[in-house]
Short mmCIF file of C-alpha atoms in Angstrom, two decimals:
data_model
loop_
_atom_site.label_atom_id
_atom_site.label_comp_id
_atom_site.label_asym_id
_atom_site.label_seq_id
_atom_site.Cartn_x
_atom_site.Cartn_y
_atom_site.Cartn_z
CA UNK A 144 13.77 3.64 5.11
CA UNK A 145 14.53 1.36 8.03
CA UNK A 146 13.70 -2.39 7.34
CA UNK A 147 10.99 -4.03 9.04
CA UNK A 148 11.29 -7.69 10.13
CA UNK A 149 7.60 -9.73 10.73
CA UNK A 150 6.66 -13.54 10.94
CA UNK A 151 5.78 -15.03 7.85
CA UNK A 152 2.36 -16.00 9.06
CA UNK A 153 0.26 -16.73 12.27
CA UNK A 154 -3.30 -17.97 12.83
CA UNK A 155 -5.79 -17.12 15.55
CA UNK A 156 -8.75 -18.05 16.65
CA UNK A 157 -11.95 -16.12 16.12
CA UNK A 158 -13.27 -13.56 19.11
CA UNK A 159 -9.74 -13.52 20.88
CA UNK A 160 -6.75 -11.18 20.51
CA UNK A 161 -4.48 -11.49 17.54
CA UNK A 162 -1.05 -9.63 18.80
CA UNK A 163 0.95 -9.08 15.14
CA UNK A 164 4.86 -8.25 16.00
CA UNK A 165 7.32 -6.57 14.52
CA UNK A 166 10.89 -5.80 14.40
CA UNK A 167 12.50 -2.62 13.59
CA UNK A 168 15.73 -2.23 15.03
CA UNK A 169 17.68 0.37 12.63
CA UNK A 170 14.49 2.69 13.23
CA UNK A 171 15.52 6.43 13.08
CA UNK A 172 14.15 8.98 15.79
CA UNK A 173 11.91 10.57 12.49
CA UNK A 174 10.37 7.20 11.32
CA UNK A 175 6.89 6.31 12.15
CA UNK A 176 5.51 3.05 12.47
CA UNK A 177 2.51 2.19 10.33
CA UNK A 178 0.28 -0.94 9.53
CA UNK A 179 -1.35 -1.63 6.51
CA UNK A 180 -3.52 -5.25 5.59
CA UNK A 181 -4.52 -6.65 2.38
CA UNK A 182 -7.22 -8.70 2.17
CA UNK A 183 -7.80 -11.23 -0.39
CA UNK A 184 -7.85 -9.52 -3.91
CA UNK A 185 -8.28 -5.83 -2.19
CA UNK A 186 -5.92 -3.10 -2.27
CA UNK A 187 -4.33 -2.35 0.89
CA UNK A 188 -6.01 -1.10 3.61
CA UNK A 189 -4.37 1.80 6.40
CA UNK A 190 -4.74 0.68 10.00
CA UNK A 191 -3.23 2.66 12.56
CA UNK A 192 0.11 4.42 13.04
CA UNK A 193 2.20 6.09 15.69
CA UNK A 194 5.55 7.64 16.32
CA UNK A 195 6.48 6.50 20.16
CA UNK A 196 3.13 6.09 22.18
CA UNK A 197 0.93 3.30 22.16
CA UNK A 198 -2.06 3.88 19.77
CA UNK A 199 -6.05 3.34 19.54
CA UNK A 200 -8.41 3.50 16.74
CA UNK A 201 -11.35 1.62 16.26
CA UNK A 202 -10.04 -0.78 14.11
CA UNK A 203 -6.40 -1.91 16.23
CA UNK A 204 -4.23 -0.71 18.99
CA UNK A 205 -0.29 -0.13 18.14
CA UNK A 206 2.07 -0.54 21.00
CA UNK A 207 5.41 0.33 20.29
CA UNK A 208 8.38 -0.35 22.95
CA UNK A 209 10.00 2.43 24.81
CA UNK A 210 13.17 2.13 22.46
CA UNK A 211 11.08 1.94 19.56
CA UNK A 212 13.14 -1.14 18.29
CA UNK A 213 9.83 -3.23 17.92
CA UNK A 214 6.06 -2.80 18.03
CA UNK A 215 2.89 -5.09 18.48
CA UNK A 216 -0.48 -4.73 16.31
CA UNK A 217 -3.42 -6.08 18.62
CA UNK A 218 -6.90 -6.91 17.20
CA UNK A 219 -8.53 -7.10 20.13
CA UNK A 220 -11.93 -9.42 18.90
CA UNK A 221 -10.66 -10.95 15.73
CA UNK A 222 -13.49 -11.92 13.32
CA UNK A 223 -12.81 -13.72 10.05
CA UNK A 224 -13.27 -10.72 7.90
CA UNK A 225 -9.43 -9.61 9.53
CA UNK A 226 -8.10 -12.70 7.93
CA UNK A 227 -5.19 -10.41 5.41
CA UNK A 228 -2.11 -10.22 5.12
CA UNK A 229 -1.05 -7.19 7.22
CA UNK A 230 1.92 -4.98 6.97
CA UNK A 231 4.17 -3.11 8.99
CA UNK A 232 5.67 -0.18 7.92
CA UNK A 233 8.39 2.30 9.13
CA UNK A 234 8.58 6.22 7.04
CA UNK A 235 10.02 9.26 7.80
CA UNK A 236 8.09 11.80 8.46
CA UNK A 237 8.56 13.49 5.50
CA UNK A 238 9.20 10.71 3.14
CA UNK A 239 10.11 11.42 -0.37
CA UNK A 240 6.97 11.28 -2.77
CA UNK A 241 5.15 9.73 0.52
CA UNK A 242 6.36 6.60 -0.53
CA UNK A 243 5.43 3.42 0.96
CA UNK A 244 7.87 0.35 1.04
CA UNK A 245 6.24 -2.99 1.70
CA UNK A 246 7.91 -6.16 2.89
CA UNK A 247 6.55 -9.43 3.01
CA UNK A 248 3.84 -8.89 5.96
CA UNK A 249 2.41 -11.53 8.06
CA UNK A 250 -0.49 -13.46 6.75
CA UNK A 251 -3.25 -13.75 9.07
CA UNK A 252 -5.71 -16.74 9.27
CA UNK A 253 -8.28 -16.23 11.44
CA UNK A 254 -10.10 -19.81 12.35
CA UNK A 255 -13.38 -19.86 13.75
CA UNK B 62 -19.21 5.74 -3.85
CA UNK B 63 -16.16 4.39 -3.98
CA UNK B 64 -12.91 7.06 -3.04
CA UNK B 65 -10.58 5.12 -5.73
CA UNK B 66 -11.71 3.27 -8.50
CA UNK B 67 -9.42 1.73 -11.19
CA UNK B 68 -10.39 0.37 -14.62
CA UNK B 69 -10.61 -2.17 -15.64
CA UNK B 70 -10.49 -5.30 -12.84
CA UNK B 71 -9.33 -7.45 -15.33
CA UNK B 72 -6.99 -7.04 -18.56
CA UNK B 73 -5.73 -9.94 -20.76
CA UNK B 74 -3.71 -9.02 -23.74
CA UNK B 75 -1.33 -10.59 -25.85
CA UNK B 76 2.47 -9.72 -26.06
CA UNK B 77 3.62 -6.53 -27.45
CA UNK B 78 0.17 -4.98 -27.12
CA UNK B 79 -0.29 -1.34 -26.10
CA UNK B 80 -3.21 -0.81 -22.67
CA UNK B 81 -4.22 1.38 -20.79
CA UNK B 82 -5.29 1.37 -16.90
CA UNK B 83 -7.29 3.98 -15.39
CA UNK B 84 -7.95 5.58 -12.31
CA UNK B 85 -9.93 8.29 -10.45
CA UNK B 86 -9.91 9.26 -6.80
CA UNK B 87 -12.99 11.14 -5.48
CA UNK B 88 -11.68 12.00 -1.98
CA UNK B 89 -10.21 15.60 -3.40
CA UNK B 90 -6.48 14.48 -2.97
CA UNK B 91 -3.41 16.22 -4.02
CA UNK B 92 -1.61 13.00 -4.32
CA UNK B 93 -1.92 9.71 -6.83
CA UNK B 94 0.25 6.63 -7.02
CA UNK B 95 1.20 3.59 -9.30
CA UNK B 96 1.84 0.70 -7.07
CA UNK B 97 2.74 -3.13 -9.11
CA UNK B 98 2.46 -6.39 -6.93
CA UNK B 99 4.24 -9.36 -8.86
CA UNK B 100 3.32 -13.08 -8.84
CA UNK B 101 5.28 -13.43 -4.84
CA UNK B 102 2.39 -10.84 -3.82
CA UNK B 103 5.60 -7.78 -3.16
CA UNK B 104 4.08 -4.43 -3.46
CA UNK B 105 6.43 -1.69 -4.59
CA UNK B 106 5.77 1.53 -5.73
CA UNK B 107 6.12 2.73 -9.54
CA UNK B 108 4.85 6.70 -9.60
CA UNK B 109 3.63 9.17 -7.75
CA UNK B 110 2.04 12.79 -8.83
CA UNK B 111 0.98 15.53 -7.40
CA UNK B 112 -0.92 18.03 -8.61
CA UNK B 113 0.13 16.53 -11.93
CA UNK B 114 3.50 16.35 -11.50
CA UNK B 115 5.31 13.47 -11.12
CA UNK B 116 7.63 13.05 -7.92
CA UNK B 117 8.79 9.70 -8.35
CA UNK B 118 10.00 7.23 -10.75
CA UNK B 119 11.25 4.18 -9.26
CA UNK B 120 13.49 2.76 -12.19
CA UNK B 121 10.25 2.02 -14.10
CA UNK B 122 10.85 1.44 -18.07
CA UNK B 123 10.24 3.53 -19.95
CA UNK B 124 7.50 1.24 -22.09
CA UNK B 125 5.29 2.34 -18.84
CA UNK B 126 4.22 6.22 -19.07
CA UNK B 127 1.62 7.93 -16.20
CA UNK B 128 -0.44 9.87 -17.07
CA UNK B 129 -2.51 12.55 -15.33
CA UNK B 130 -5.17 14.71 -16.64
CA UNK B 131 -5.91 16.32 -13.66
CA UNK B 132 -5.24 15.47 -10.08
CA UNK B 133 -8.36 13.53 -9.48
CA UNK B 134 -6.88 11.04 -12.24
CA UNK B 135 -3.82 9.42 -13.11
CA UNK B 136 -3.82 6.77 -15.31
CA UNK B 137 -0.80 4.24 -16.64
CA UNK B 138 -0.29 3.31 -20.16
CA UNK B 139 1.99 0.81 -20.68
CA UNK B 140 3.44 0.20 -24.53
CA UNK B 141 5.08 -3.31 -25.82
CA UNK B 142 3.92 -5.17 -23.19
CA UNK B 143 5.86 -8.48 -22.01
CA UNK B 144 4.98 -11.40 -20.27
CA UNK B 145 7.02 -10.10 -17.00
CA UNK B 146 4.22 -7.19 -16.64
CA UNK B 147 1.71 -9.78 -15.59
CA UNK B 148 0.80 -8.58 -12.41
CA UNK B 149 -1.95 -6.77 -10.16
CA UNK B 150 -1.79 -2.61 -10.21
CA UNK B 151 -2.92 -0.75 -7.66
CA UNK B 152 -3.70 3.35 -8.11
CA UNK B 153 -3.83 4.95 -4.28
CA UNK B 154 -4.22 8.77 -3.45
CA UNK B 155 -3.18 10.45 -0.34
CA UNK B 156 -3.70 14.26 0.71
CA UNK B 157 -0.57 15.50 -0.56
CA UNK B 158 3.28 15.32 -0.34
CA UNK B 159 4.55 18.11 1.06
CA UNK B 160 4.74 19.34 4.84
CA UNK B 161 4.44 16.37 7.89
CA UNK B 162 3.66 13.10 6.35
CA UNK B 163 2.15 11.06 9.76
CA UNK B 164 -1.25 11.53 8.49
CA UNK B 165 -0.72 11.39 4.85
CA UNK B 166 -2.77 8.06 4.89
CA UNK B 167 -2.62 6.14 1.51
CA UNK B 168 -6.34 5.06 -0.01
CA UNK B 169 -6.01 2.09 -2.57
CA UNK B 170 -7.87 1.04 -5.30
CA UNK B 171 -8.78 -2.42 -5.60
CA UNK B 172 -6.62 -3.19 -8.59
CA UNK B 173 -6.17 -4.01 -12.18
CA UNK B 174 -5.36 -7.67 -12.74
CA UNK B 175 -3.11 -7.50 -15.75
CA UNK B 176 -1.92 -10.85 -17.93
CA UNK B 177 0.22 -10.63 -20.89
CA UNK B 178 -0.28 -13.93 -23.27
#
């Protein structure tokens, strides 16, 4: 599975944007992109996922650059409940045993 | 109700003790999964079945066996346990393995807290 590169950790401030980045430059043309969080003493927690084209679900959106080498999580009205550590994911599409391989994530404080 | 539940939250044992974890996913899923996160908060996968049959084992010792009665529950005994098993398990189900994956979403438990004394 290609290796996913994201800051260690970022604040923002309550009721404004948090944009999440993160690299994946050895992604292969039948790897999606997915994001995960884990908040404090939860298991984790699907967000949103896409293959090429920017995403929208009601929790995030998922915008992912036209050669697919990085991507951008946006909460667009962060509240202190999306303080997590969130993860970024990439898996072929028909990954072996649907595994999941987490990296370190990004740890998200989200101040009031 | 909640889709996957694990039991116990919290399991303290002394060294070389034999436990057992349990877990049950109500969401009708093909799919369960083992998944350890160690003291520097890594997740990494240990098992996954489906329909009762394991797919993988990632280099797990053997002292840790899954086991899965049916496939709304897979549970993970562990035997001889050592202080390096301390960590938090998580059990998560997904639809199933086979065919396109991009919607195979992942539902986690919220975890067994395991510390070996």
């Amino acid at each position: 599975d290609a290796k996913t590169t994201q800051p260690t950790s970022m604040d923002c401030a309550e009721g404004r944007a948090a944009n999440l980045p993160c690299n994946h430059s050895t992604i292969s043309g039948n790897e999606y992109v997915y994001w995960y969080r884990q908040i404090h003493s939860q298991g984790p927690q699907y967000i949103i996922h896409g293959l090429k084209n920017n995403e929208t679900n009601e929790m995030a959106s998922l915008i992912i650059t036209e050669d697919r080498k990085s991507s951008t999580l946006i909460l667009p009205h962060a509240t202190l409940r999306d303080t997590a550590v969130y993860y970024c994911i990439v898996r072929p599409i028909k990954a072996a045993g649907n595994k999941l391989t987490f990296g370190g994530g990004t740890r998200v404080l989200v101040k009031p | 109700d909640t889709a996957v539940s694990q039991t116990p939250k919290y399991l303290v044992t002394q060294m070389g003790n034999d436990k057992s974890i349990k877990c049950e996913q109500n969401l009708g899923h093909d799919t369960m999964y083992w998944y350890k996160q160690d003291s520097k908060k890594f997740l990494k996968i240990m098992f996954s079945y489906n329909n009762k049959e394991l797919i993988i084992n990632e280099t797990v010792p053997n002292r840790f066996s899954p086991k899965s009665p049916d496939k709304a529950h897979l549970n993970l005994h562990i035997n001889s346990l050592e202080l390096g098993d301390s960590a938090v398990y998580f059990c998560a189900s997904s639809p199933r393995t086979s065919g396109t994956l991009a919607k195979n979403i992942q539902y986690f438990g919220a975890g067994t807290r395991l510390s070996v004394l």
